[in-house]
Amino acid sequence: MTNAKSIFISYRRLTSIDITGRIYDRLVAHFGENSVFKDIDSIPFGVNFRHYLEQEVSHCPVLLAIIDPQWLRVADAHGKPKLANPSDWVRVEIEAALRRDRLVIPVLVNGATLPEDAALPEGLRGLVHRQSAVVRCDPDFHRDLDRLIHRIEGVFNSLAVISSPSSPPPLSSPINQQTAALATANKPAQVSSARPMGRRRWLRMAGLGLLGGGTAMAVRQQVPALQTLAPGDISQAMPSLATLPDRLQQALEQGEGPTAEPPDLEPSGVEPPLEPSEVATPDPEVPTLEVADSGELYSYESVSVDEFGMGRSQIKFSTPSHKALRLETPIGPVTLRLVSIVGGQFVLGAPDTELGHDPSQPPQTIAAVDSFWMSVHPITQGQWRAVALLPTVNRELDPNPAYFTGNDRPVEQVSWQDAVEFCDRLNQLIETHPDQPGLRRYRLPTETEWEYACRAKTTTPFHTGQTLTTDLANYNGTKPYCQEPVGQFRGTTTAVGAFGKANDFGLYDMHGNVLEWCSPNRDASSNDAWRVVRGGSWQSPPQQCRSAHRAGLKADTRSNEVGFRIVGEG
C-alpha cells in the first residue's frame, strides 16, 4: 500500500468480523479501496508474514485497533491468550504502529472498554494511553463512524506535503529518496521553496530503518558534499547501504563551520526555526481570530428516558443561532462553537422530594436570566492550548494541564482563576479586532445561567428525564439512580459530545464528564475563596450529576474532575 492517506485496520476475525466489515465498508466508501488495509488475505503467498505486516503498518499513518469485549481473552488452541504470543498478528500490527509513532486509535465496539495496561504485553501498553473512539450498533453506528472519519480526515489534512517546482521526480530506491531529501533540505531558502522536512515525513523515513533518531540533525545541517549528488549518480556515490552511516558522517563534518551546532528538536518533536543567517523566519505566530456566522444550520438531537432508562422521545433540532469562534494557530485552526440561549424564567433548585436532594441546599426559587451564548461543549484541550498561546493578561497558563490527554477531551486540572484567565485572553484578543463581527466578551457562566442552560426548559432531575444512563453520559453508573439497568464506570473523561445527544438547547455533556466552574451570581460576593462547580464528573454517582446539584471547591483547586465552559455576550 503506497497511498500516503492510508488506514490499517487491526481486528480479531473470531470475535469482531461483522462490525469490522461494516466499519471497513464505510471507510472504503469515504477514502477509497486503495486507502484501507484490513484482511490478511491481501498478503502475497510466500512472503514473511511478520515483516509484511510491519511494512504495511509503516506505510499507514493511521491504525484502527478494533477492540471488542473478548479482545483481551481470545485464546489459541492450547488455551493461552493469543496476545501473550509475540507472533500473534494482532499484537504484531499494533506493536509496529506504536513503535513507529503512528496514530493508533482504539475503536471500542459492542460495549467494550479499554483494558488495564497491566493486562497487556509490554509492547502494547501504550495503547491504553491513546484516545479511543466508540462505535456503537444501530441506530448510532453511522453517527459514530461520521465522527471517526472526521478525526481521520483531520490527521490526513495535517500531514506535511513537501513539494517544489525544482524538486526531482520520485526516485527509485529508499537510499536515493533519503539522499535527495538531505540535499533539498540544505539548499538556500527561496520564496517558493518548500518547508524543511517535517516531523511526520522524518518519522516515516526513519521507519524504513535507514536512519536512527540522531540523524534528524543532519536534515537541517548544511551538507555541500551531498548537494553535489544528482539522482543518476547515486548508484556510484552510494554503492552499499552498509557504508551509508560513514558517508553521512563524513558529509556532515565537511559541511560544518567552526561555530555551527546542530539545532536541537523541541521536546514536542517540532523543529525549531533556522538561524537568521540561513533563512529569515518570522517570530512564533500568535493565534489570530475569526468569528464565523455561516449560513448553515446547527443541528443536534435530544433524547428523554423514563425511570427505567428506556427512550421516551427523540427530537431533532436545527437552529441558525450559533457562532463559530475560529482561532488560527501555528498548530492549525481551532474552532469554539457557541449556541444562543434565549433567556426566561425558571424554577432554580430541586424540590424536597427529588431523589438525591440535599436539605442543606437553598430552597427552590423563581429565577430569571437574560439571553446569552454558551459553548456547546466543555472547553477542550485543543481549544485550551490555542488560547494558552495568546499573550498573558494576569497569570501564566500551562498549555497541557490535563491528566486524561486528548485534543477533543475536556481540559481539566485547571483552577477557577485559570478558567478566568482563559476568558480574559479571549477578551484581549477581541479588543485587537474591533472590526470583527460577533460577541464582544467571554466569561464563565453564573450558577443561575448554568442551571437554566442545563435544564433547557425541563423540570426533571436530568434534562434527559427521570433518570440518566451511561449510554447518554459519562459518570459512575454502577449504582443506578432509579430503575434503569446498572451502567458502567469508565474511569476517565471521554471526548466531548461522544454520546451524540445534546439537551434541547444544543448543549452536550451537561451531565458528567467534568464538573464545570461557575462564577458567583451577580448578587453574591466575588471575594469568597470558594467557588461553585456544577454538572458532575466521570467519577460522580448520578445523584451528583443532577441539574440542581451544586458543590463547592476552593478557587485554586486543580482536579482531573474539573473543567469549564464559557458564556459569550454580544
Coordinates of C-alpha atoms in Angstrom, one line a residue:
M1 CA 0.0 0.0 0.0
T2 CA 1.6 3.3 -1.1
N3 CA -1.2 5.8 -0.6
A4 CA 0.0 8.3 2.0
K5 CA -3.5 8.7 3.2
S6 CA -3.9 5.1 4.3
I7 CA -5.7 3.3 7.2
F8 CA -4.7 -0.1 8.7
I9 CA -7.5 -2.0 10.5
S10 CA -6.4 -4.4 13.1
Y11 CA -9.1 -6.8 14.4
R12 CA -9.9 -10.3 15.6
R13 CA -11.7 -12.3 13.0
L14 CA -13.1 -14.7 15.6
T15 CA -15.0 -12.0 17.6
S16 CA -15.4 -8.8 15.6
I17 CA -15.5 -9.7 11.9
D18 CA -19.1 -8.4 11.4
I19 CA -18.7 -5.0 13.0
T20 CA -15.3 -4.6 11.4
G21 CA -16.8 -5.4 8.0
R22 CA -19.3 -2.6 8.4
I23 CA -16.5 -0.2 9.5
Y24 CA -14.4 -1.2 6.6
D25 CA -17.3 -0.6 4.1
R26 CA -17.8 2.9 5.5
L27 CA -14.1 3.8 5.3
V28 CA -13.8 2.4 1.8
A29 CA -16.8 4.4 0.6
H30 CA -15.2 7.6 2.0
F31 CA -11.5 7.1 1.4
G32 CA -11.4 4.6 -1.4
E33 CA -10.5 0.9 -1.5
N34 CA -6.8 1.6 -2.0
S35 CA -6.6 3.5 1.2
V36 CA -7.8 0.8 3.6
F37 CA -5.9 -2.4 4.5
K38 CA -7.9 -5.0 6.5
D39 CA -7.6 -8.6 5.6
I40 CA -4.6 -10.9 5.9
D41 CA -6.0 -12.4 2.7
S42 CA -4.3 -9.5 1.0
I43 CA -0.8 -10.8 2.0
P44 CA 1.0 -12.4 -1.0
F45 CA 1.9 -16.0 -0.8
G46 CA 5.4 -16.9 0.3
V47 CA 6.4 -13.7 2.0
N48 CA 7.5 -13.3 5.6
F49 CA 4.1 -12.7 7.4
R50 CA 5.5 -10.6 10.2
H51 CA 7.7 -8.4 8.0
Y52 CA 4.9 -7.9 5.5
L53 CA 2.5 -6.7 8.3
E54 CA 5.1 -4.4 9.8
Q55 CA 5.8 -2.9 6.3
E56 CA 2.1 -2.3 5.7
V57 CA 1.7 -0.6 9.1
S58 CA 4.8 1.6 8.4
H59 CA 3.0 2.9 5.2
C60 CA -0.2 3.8 7.0
P61 CA -0.3 7.0 9.2
V62 CA -3.4 5.7 11.0
L63 CA -4.1 2.3 12.6
L64 CA -7.5 1.4 14.0
A65 CA -7.3 -1.2 16.7
I66 CA -10.8 -2.8 16.8
I67 CA -11.4 -3.9 20.5
D68 CA -14.4 -5.9 21.4
P69 CA -15.3 -7.3 24.8
Q70 CA -13.5 -10.6 24.1
W71 CA -10.4 -9.0 22.5
L72 CA -8.1 -9.5 25.5
R73 CA -9.3 -13.0 26.3
V74 CA -9.2 -14.7 22.9
A75 CA -7.2 -17.9 23.3
D76 CA -5.3 -20.2 21.0
A77 CA -5.7 -23.9 20.6
H78 CA -3.8 -24.5 23.8
G79 CA -6.0 -22.2 25.9
K80 CA -3.3 -19.5 26.2
P81 CA -4.2 -15.8 25.4
K82 CA -3.2 -15.0 21.8
L83 CA -1.9 -11.6 22.8
A84 CA 0.7 -13.4 25.0
N85 CA 2.3 -14.8 21.8
P86 CA 4.8 -12.3 20.3
S87 CA 3.9 -13.7 16.8
D88 CA 0.2 -13.0 17.2
W89 CA -0.7 -11.0 14.2
V90 CA -2.9 -8.5 16.1
R91 CA 0.0 -7.9 18.5
V92 CA 2.5 -7.6 15.7
E93 CA 0.3 -4.9 13.9
I94 CA -0.3 -2.8 17.0
E95 CA 3.2 -3.0 18.3
A96 CA 4.6 -2.0 14.9
A97 CA 2.3 1.1 14.8
L98 CA 3.1 2.2 18.4
R99 CA 6.8 1.6 17.8
R100 CA 6.8 3.8 14.6
D101 CA 4.7 6.5 16.3
R102 CA 1.7 6.1 14.0
L103 CA -1.7 7.5 15.1
V104 CA -3.2 4.4 16.9
I105 CA -6.9 4.8 17.6
P106 CA -8.5 2.1 19.9
V107 CA -12.0 1.6 18.4
L108 CA -14.3 0.2 21.1
V109 CA -17.1 -1.9 19.7
N110 CA -20.0 -3.9 21.2
G111 CA -19.7 -2.1 24.5
A112 CA -16.0 -2.8 25.1
T113 CA -13.8 -0.7 27.3
L114 CA -10.0 -0.2 27.2
P115 CA -8.1 -2.9 29.1
E116 CA -5.8 -2.0 32.0
D117 CA -2.2 -1.6 31.0
A118 CA -1.1 -4.3 33.4
A119 CA -3.2 -6.8 31.5
L120 CA -1.3 -6.1 28.2
P121 CA 2.1 -7.2 27.0
E122 CA 4.8 -4.5 27.4
G123 CA 4.8 -3.6 23.7
L124 CA 1.0 -2.9 23.8
R125 CA 0.8 -0.8 27.0
G126 CA 1.0 2.4 25.1
L127 CA -2.4 1.5 23.6
V128 CA -4.3 2.4 26.8
H129 CA -2.9 5.9 26.7
R130 CA -4.3 6.6 23.2
Q131 CA -7.6 8.4 22.9
S132 CA -10.3 5.9 21.9
A133 CA -13.3 6.1 19.7
V134 CA -16.6 4.3 20.5
V135 CA -18.6 2.7 17.6
R136 CA -22.0 1.5 18.7
C137 CA -24.6 -0.6 16.9
D138 CA -27.6 1.0 15.1
P139 CA -29.1 3.5 15.4
D140 CA -25.8 5.1 16.4
F141 CA -23.4 3.3 14.1
H142 CA -23.3 5.8 11.2
R143 CA -23.2 8.8 13.6
D144 CA -20.2 7.3 15.4
L145 CA -18.5 6.5 12.1
D146 CA -19.0 10.1 10.9
R147 CA -17.1 11.3 14.0
L148 CA -14.3 8.7 13.4
I149 CA -14.0 9.7 9.8
H150 CA -13.9 13.3 10.7
R151 CA -11.0 12.6 13.1
I152 CA -9.1 10.7 10.5
E153 CA -9.6 13.4 7.9
G154 CA -8.1 15.8 10.4
V155 CA -5.0 13.6 10.6
F156 CA -4.7 13.4 6.8
N157 CA -5.2 17.1 6.4
S158 CA -2.3 17.8 8.8
L159 CA 0.2 15.6 7.0
A160 CA 3.0 17.8 5.7
V161 CA 3.2 17.8 1.9
I162 CA 6.7 18.6 0.6
S163 CA 6.7 19.9 -2.9
S164 CA 8.7 22.3 -5.0
P165 CA 8.8 23.2 -8.7
S166 CA 12.6 22.4 -8.7
S167 CA 12.2 19.0 -7.0
P168 CA 13.4 16.0 -8.9
P169 CA 10.9 13.3 -9.8
P170 CA 10.3 10.4 -7.3
L171 CA 13.4 8.2 -7.0
S172 CA 13.6 4.5 -7.4
S173 CA 15.1 3.5 -4.0
P174 CA 14.9 4.5 -0.4
I175 CA 18.6 5.4 -0.4
N176 CA 18.0 7.8 -3.4
Q177 CA 15.0 9.3 -1.7
Q178 CA 16.9 9.9 1.6
T179 CA 19.9 11.4 -0.1
A180 CA 17.7 13.8 -2.2
A181 CA 15.8 14.8 0.9
L182 CA 19.1 15.7 2.6
A183 CA 20.3 17.7 -0.3
T184 CA 17.0 19.5 -0.8
A185 CA 16.8 20.4 2.9
N186 CA 20.1 22.3 2.7
K187 CA 19.6 24.4 -0.4
P188 CA 19.3 28.2 0.3
A189 CA 15.7 29.2 1.1
Q190 CA 13.7 30.8 -1.6
V191 CA 10.2 32.3 -1.6
S192 CA 8.7 29.4 -3.5
S193 CA 10.8 26.7 -1.8
A194 CA 9.2 24.0 0.3
R195 CA 9.4 24.0 4.1
P196 CA 12.2 21.9 5.7
M197 CA 11.3 18.3 6.3
G198 CA 8.5 17.9 8.8
R199 CA 8.4 15.5 11.7
R200 CA 5.8 13.2 10.1
R201 CA 7.9 12.7 7.0
W202 CA 11.0 12.2 9.1
L203 CA 9.3 9.6 11.2
R204 CA 8.2 7.7 8.1
M205 CA 11.7 7.7 6.6
A206 CA 13.2 6.7 9.9
G207 CA 10.7 3.8 9.9
L208 CA 12.5 2.4 6.8
G209 CA 15.4 1.6 9.1
L210 CA 17.9 3.7 7.1
L211 CA 18.3 6.4 9.7
G212 CA 18.5 6.5 13.5
G213 CA 17.0 9.2 15.7
G214 CA 20.2 11.1 15.9
T215 CA 20.3 11.7 12.2
A216 CA 17.4 14.1 12.5
M217 CA 20.0 16.8 12.9
A218 CA 21.5 16.0 9.5
V219 CA 18.3 17.0 7.8
R220 CA 18.8 20.6 8.9
Q221 CA 22.5 20.8 8.5
Q222 CA 24.4 22.4 5.5
V223 CA 25.9 19.5 3.5
P224 CA 27.7 20.7 0.4
A225 CA 29.1 17.2 -0.3
L226 CA 25.6 15.8 -0.6
Q227 CA 24.2 18.7 -2.6
T228 CA 26.6 17.8 -5.5
L229 CA 24.9 14.4 -6.0
A230 CA 22.4 14.0 -8.8
P231 CA 19.9 11.2 -8.8
G232 CA 21.7 9.5 -11.7
D233 CA 25.0 9.5 -9.7
I234 CA 23.6 7.8 -6.7
S235 CA 24.4 4.2 -7.8
Q236 CA 28.1 5.2 -8.0
A237 CA 28.2 7.5 -5.0
M238 CA 26.4 5.1 -2.7
P239 CA 27.2 1.6 -3.8
S240 CA 26.4 0.0 -0.5
L241 CA 23.9 0.6 2.3
A242 CA 26.3 -0.8 4.9
T243 CA 28.6 2.3 4.4
L244 CA 25.8 4.8 4.5
P245 CA 26.4 5.9 8.1
D246 CA 30.1 6.6 7.5
R247 CA 29.3 8.6 4.3
L248 CA 26.7 10.7 6.1
Q249 CA 29.0 11.4 9.0
Q250 CA 31.8 12.4 6.6
A251 CA 29.4 14.7 4.7
L252 CA 28.3 16.4 7.9
E253 CA 31.9 17.0 9.0
Q254 CA 32.7 18.7 5.7
G255 CA 29.6 20.9 5.9
E256 CA 30.1 22.1 9.5
G257 CA 31.5 25.6 10.0
P258 CA 33.6 26.5 13.1
T259 CA 30.6 27.8 15.0
A260 CA 27.9 25.5 13.6
E261 CA 26.0 23.5 16.0
P262 CA 23.2 21.1 15.1
P263 CA 19.8 22.5 16.2
D264 CA 18.0 20.6 18.8
L265 CA 14.5 19.3 18.3
E266 CA 12.0 20.8 20.7
P267 CA 10.6 18.3 23.3
S268 CA 7.3 18.1 21.3
G269 CA 9.2 17.0 18.2
V270 CA 8.6 20.3 16.4
E271 CA 11.6 21.6 14.6
P272 CA 13.0 25.0 15.7
P273 CA 13.3 27.8 13.1
L274 CA 16.6 28.2 11.2
E275 CA 19.1 30.8 12.3
P276 CA 18.7 34.2 10.6
S277 CA 21.9 33.6 8.6
E278 CA 20.2 30.6 6.9
V279 CA 16.7 31.9 6.3
A280 CA 14.5 34.8 7.5
T281 CA 11.9 33.3 9.8
P282 CA 9.1 35.2 11.5
D283 CA 8.6 35.0 15.2
P284 CA 6.4 32.3 16.5
E285 CA 2.8 33.0 15.5
V286 CA 0.2 34.2 17.9
P287 CA -3.3 32.9 17.2
T288 CA -5.5 35.1 15.1
L289 CA -9.2 35.4 15.4
E290 CA -12.1 34.9 13.0
V291 CA -15.8 34.8 14.0
A292 CA -17.9 32.9 11.5
D293 CA -21.7 33.4 11.2
S294 CA -22.2 30.8 8.5
G295 CA -25.5 30.3 6.8
E296 CA -25.5 26.7 7.8
L297 CA -27.9 25.4 10.5
Y298 CA -26.6 23.9 13.7
S299 CA -28.3 20.6 14.0
Y300 CA -28.5 18.2 17.0
E301 CA -30.6 15.6 18.7
S302 CA -32.0 15.4 22.2
V303 CA -33.5 12.3 24.0
S304 CA -35.6 11.7 27.0
V305 CA -35.9 8.5 29.0
D306 CA -38.3 7.1 31.7
E307 CA -37.4 5.8 35.1
F308 CA -36.3 2.5 33.6
G309 CA -33.9 4.2 31.2
M310 CA -36.0 3.4 28.2
G311 CA -36.3 6.0 25.5
R312 CA -39.5 8.0 25.5
S313 CA -38.8 10.6 22.8
Q314 CA -36.0 11.7 20.5
I315 CA -36.2 15.1 18.9
K316 CA -34.1 16.7 16.1
F317 CA -33.4 20.4 16.2
S318 CA -31.8 22.9 13.8
T319 CA -31.1 26.5 14.5
P320 CA -29.2 29.3 12.7
S321 CA -28.4 30.9 16.1
H322 CA -24.9 29.8 16.6
K323 CA -21.4 31.3 16.2
A324 CA -18.0 29.7 15.5
L325 CA -15.1 31.4 17.1
R326 CA -12.1 30.3 15.0
L327 CA -8.5 30.7 16.1
E328 CA -5.8 30.3 13.5
T329 CA -2.8 28.9 15.4
P330 CA 0.7 27.6 14.4
I331 CA -0.6 24.1 15.0
G332 CA -3.7 24.5 12.9
P333 CA -7.2 26.1 13.2
V334 CA -9.2 25.6 16.4
T335 CA -12.9 26.2 16.4
L336 CA -15.0 27.0 19.5
R337 CA -18.7 26.9 18.8
L338 CA -21.4 28.7 20.9
V339 CA -25.1 28.5 20.6
S340 CA -27.7 31.1 21.6
I341 CA -29.7 30.6 24.8
V342 CA -32.9 32.6 24.9
G343 CA -33.5 34.0 28.4
G344 CA -36.5 33.5 30.5
Q345 CA -37.8 32.5 33.9
F346 CA -37.5 29.0 35.6
V347 CA -37.6 27.2 38.9
L348 CA -34.0 27.2 40.3
G349 CA -33.1 24.3 42.5
A350 CA -34.7 20.9 43.3
P351 CA -37.9 20.0 45.2
D352 CA -37.6 18.3 48.6
T353 CA -39.0 15.1 47.1
E354 CA -36.3 14.8 44.4
L355 CA -34.0 11.7 44.9
G356 CA -30.6 13.0 46.0
H357 CA -31.9 16.3 47.2
D358 CA -29.7 17.8 50.0
P359 CA -31.8 19.7 52.6
S360 CA -28.8 22.0 53.2
Q361 CA -29.1 23.4 49.7
P362 CA -31.1 26.6 49.1
P363 CA -34.8 26.1 48.6
Q364 CA -36.4 26.4 45.2
T365 CA -37.0 29.9 43.9
I366 CA -38.1 31.6 40.7
A367 CA -35.2 33.0 38.8
A368 CA -34.8 34.9 35.6
V369 CA -31.9 35.1 33.2
D370 CA -31.2 37.3 30.2
S371 CA -30.3 35.8 26.8
F372 CA -26.7 34.7 26.4
W373 CA -24.4 32.5 24.3
M374 CA -22.8 29.3 25.7
S375 CA -20.1 27.0 24.3
V376 CA -21.8 23.8 23.2
H377 CA -19.1 21.6 24.8
P378 CA -16.8 22.0 27.8
I379 CA -13.6 23.7 26.7
T380 CA -11.4 21.0 25.1
Q381 CA -7.7 20.6 25.4
G382 CA -7.2 21.7 21.8
Q383 CA -9.1 24.9 22.5
W384 CA -7.3 25.5 25.8
R385 CA -3.9 25.0 24.1
A386 CA -4.7 27.6 21.4
V387 CA -5.7 30.2 24.0
A388 CA -2.7 29.4 26.1
L389 CA -0.6 30.7 23.2
L390 CA -2.2 34.1 23.5
P391 CA -0.4 36.9 25.4
T392 CA -0.7 36.7 29.2
V393 CA -3.2 39.0 30.9
N394 CA -2.9 38.2 34.6
R395 CA -1.4 34.8 35.0
E396 CA 0.6 32.1 33.1
L397 CA -1.3 29.1 31.8
D398 CA 0.0 25.6 31.4
P399 CA -0.7 24.6 27.8
N400 CA -1.1 20.9 28.7
P401 CA -2.6 20.6 32.2
A402 CA -4.9 17.7 31.6
Y403 CA -4.5 14.3 33.3
F404 CA -6.5 12.5 30.6
T405 CA -5.0 13.7 27.4
G406 CA -6.7 14.1 24.0
N407 CA -7.4 17.2 21.9
D408 CA -11.2 16.7 21.9
R409 CA -11.4 15.7 25.5
P410 CA -12.3 18.3 28.1
V411 CA -9.5 20.2 29.6
E412 CA -9.2 19.5 33.4
Q413 CA -6.8 20.2 36.2
V414 CA -7.4 23.9 35.8
S415 CA -8.3 26.2 38.6
W416 CA -11.1 28.8 38.7
Q417 CA -8.5 31.5 38.2
D418 CA -7.1 29.6 35.2
A419 CA -10.5 29.5 33.6
V420 CA -11.0 33.2 34.2
E421 CA -7.6 33.9 32.6
F422 CA -8.7 31.8 29.6
C423 CA -11.7 34.2 29.2
D424 CA -9.5 37.3 29.7
R425 CA -7.1 36.3 27.0
L426 CA -10.0 35.8 24.6
N427 CA -11.4 39.2 25.5
Q428 CA -7.9 40.8 25.0
L429 CA -7.8 39.2 21.5
I430 CA -11.3 40.5 20.7
E431 CA -10.1 44.0 21.6
T432 CA -7.4 43.8 19.0
H433 CA -10.0 43.0 16.3
P434 CA -12.5 45.8 16.8
D435 CA -13.9 45.4 13.2
Q436 CA -14.5 41.7 13.7
P437 CA -18.3 40.9 14.0
G438 CA -19.6 38.7 16.7
L439 CA -19.5 38.5 20.5
R440 CA -17.5 41.1 22.4
R441 CA -17.0 39.5 25.8
Y442 CA -16.4 36.0 27.2
R443 CA -16.7 34.8 30.8
L444 CA -17.7 31.9 33.0
P445 CA -21.5 31.3 33.4
T446 CA -23.2 32.2 36.6
E447 CA -24.8 29.4 38.6
T448 CA -28.2 30.6 37.6
E449 CA -27.2 30.7 33.9
W450 CA -25.6 27.3 34.1
E451 CA -28.7 25.5 35.6
Y452 CA -31.0 27.3 33.2
A453 CA -28.9 26.1 30.3
C454 CA -28.6 22.6 31.7
R455 CA -32.4 22.2 32.3
A456 CA -33.3 23.5 28.8
K457 CA -36.9 24.1 30.0
T458 CA -37.2 20.7 31.8
T459 CA -38.2 20.3 35.5
T460 CA -37.0 16.7 35.9
P461 CA -33.8 15.7 37.8
F462 CA -31.9 15.5 34.5
H463 CA -32.5 17.1 31.1
T464 CA -32.9 13.5 29.9
G465 CA -35.9 13.0 32.1
Q466 CA -36.4 11.0 35.3
T467 CA -33.0 9.3 35.2
L468 CA -29.7 9.1 33.4
T469 CA -27.9 6.2 31.7
T470 CA -24.2 5.6 30.8
D471 CA -25.3 5.4 27.2
L472 CA -26.1 9.1 27.4
A473 CA -23.4 10.5 29.7
N474 CA -20.0 9.7 31.3
Y475 CA -20.4 9.1 35.0
N476 CA -20.2 6.3 37.6
G477 CA -23.3 4.3 36.6
T478 CA -22.6 1.2 38.8
K479 CA -25.3 2.3 41.2
P480 CA -28.5 3.3 39.3
Y481 CA -30.4 6.4 40.1
C482 CA -33.9 4.9 39.5
Q483 CA -34.8 1.6 38.0
E484 CA -32.5 1.8 34.9
P485 CA -30.0 -1.1 34.3
V486 CA -26.7 -1.0 36.0
G487 CA -24.3 1.1 33.9
Q488 CA -20.6 1.3 33.5
F489 CA -17.8 3.2 35.2
R490 CA -15.3 4.3 32.6
G491 CA -12.7 5.8 35.0
T492 CA -11.7 8.5 32.5
T493 CA -13.0 11.5 30.6
T494 CA -14.5 11.0 27.2
A495 CA -14.3 13.1 24.1
V496 CA -16.8 16.0 24.2
G497 CA -20.1 15.1 22.5
A498 CA -19.1 11.5 22.3
F499 CA -22.6 10.2 23.1
G500 CA -24.2 12.1 20.3
K501 CA -27.1 13.6 22.3
A502 CA -27.5 17.2 23.4
N503 CA -30.2 18.8 25.5
D504 CA -32.9 20.9 23.9
F505 CA -30.7 23.9 23.8
G506 CA -28.0 22.1 21.9
L507 CA -25.5 21.7 24.8
Y508 CA -23.5 18.5 25.2
D509 CA -22.0 16.9 28.4
M510 CA -24.0 19.0 30.9
H511 CA -24.3 15.8 33.0
G512 CA -21.0 14.1 33.9
N513 CA -17.6 14.0 32.2
V514 CA -16.2 17.0 34.1
L515 CA -17.5 19.3 36.8
E516 CA -17.7 22.9 35.5
W517 CA -16.6 26.1 37.2
C518 CA -19.2 28.8 37.6
S519 CA -18.9 32.5 38.5
P520 CA -20.8 33.8 41.5
N521 CA -24.3 35.1 40.8
R522 CA -24.3 38.9 40.4
D523 CA -25.9 39.4 43.8
A524 CA -23.3 37.2 45.5
S525 CA -19.9 38.1 46.9
S526 CA -17.0 37.6 44.5
N527 CA -14.3 37.8 47.2
D528 CA -15.1 34.3 48.7
A529 CA -12.3 31.8 48.3
W530 CA -14.8 29.1 47.4
R531 CA -16.5 28.7 44.0
V532 CA -19.3 26.5 42.8
V533 CA -19.0 23.6 40.4
R534 CA -21.9 22.1 38.5
G535 CA -22.8 19.0 36.5
G536 CA -20.9 16.1 38.0
S537 CA -17.9 14.3 36.5
W538 CA -16.7 11.0 35.1
Q539 CA -16.4 9.8 38.7
S540 CA -19.7 11.1 40.2
P541 CA -22.7 9.0 41.0
P542 CA -25.8 10.0 39.2
Q543 CA -27.2 11.9 42.2
Q544 CA -24.3 14.4 41.8
C545 CA -25.0 14.8 38.1
R546 CA -28.5 16.2 38.5
S547 CA -29.3 19.6 37.0
A548 CA -29.8 21.1 40.5
H549 CA -26.8 19.6 42.2
R550 CA -24.1 22.0 43.3
A551 CA -20.8 21.6 45.1
G552 CA -18.1 24.0 46.4
L553 CA -14.4 23.9 45.8
K554 CA -11.5 26.3 46.6
A555 CA -10.9 28.6 43.7
D556 CA -7.3 27.4 43.4
T557 CA -8.3 23.7 43.1
R558 CA -6.9 21.8 40.2
S559 CA -8.6 18.4 39.8
N560 CA -8.9 15.9 36.9
E561 CA -12.6 16.0 37.5
V562 CA -13.0 19.8 37.0
G563 CA -13.2 21.8 33.7
F564 CA -15.4 24.6 32.4
R565 CA -17.3 26.0 29.6
I566 CA -17.8 29.7 28.7
V567 CA -20.5 32.2 28.0
G568 CA -20.4 34.9 25.4
E569 CA -22.1 38.3 25.4
G570 CA -22.9 40.5 22.3

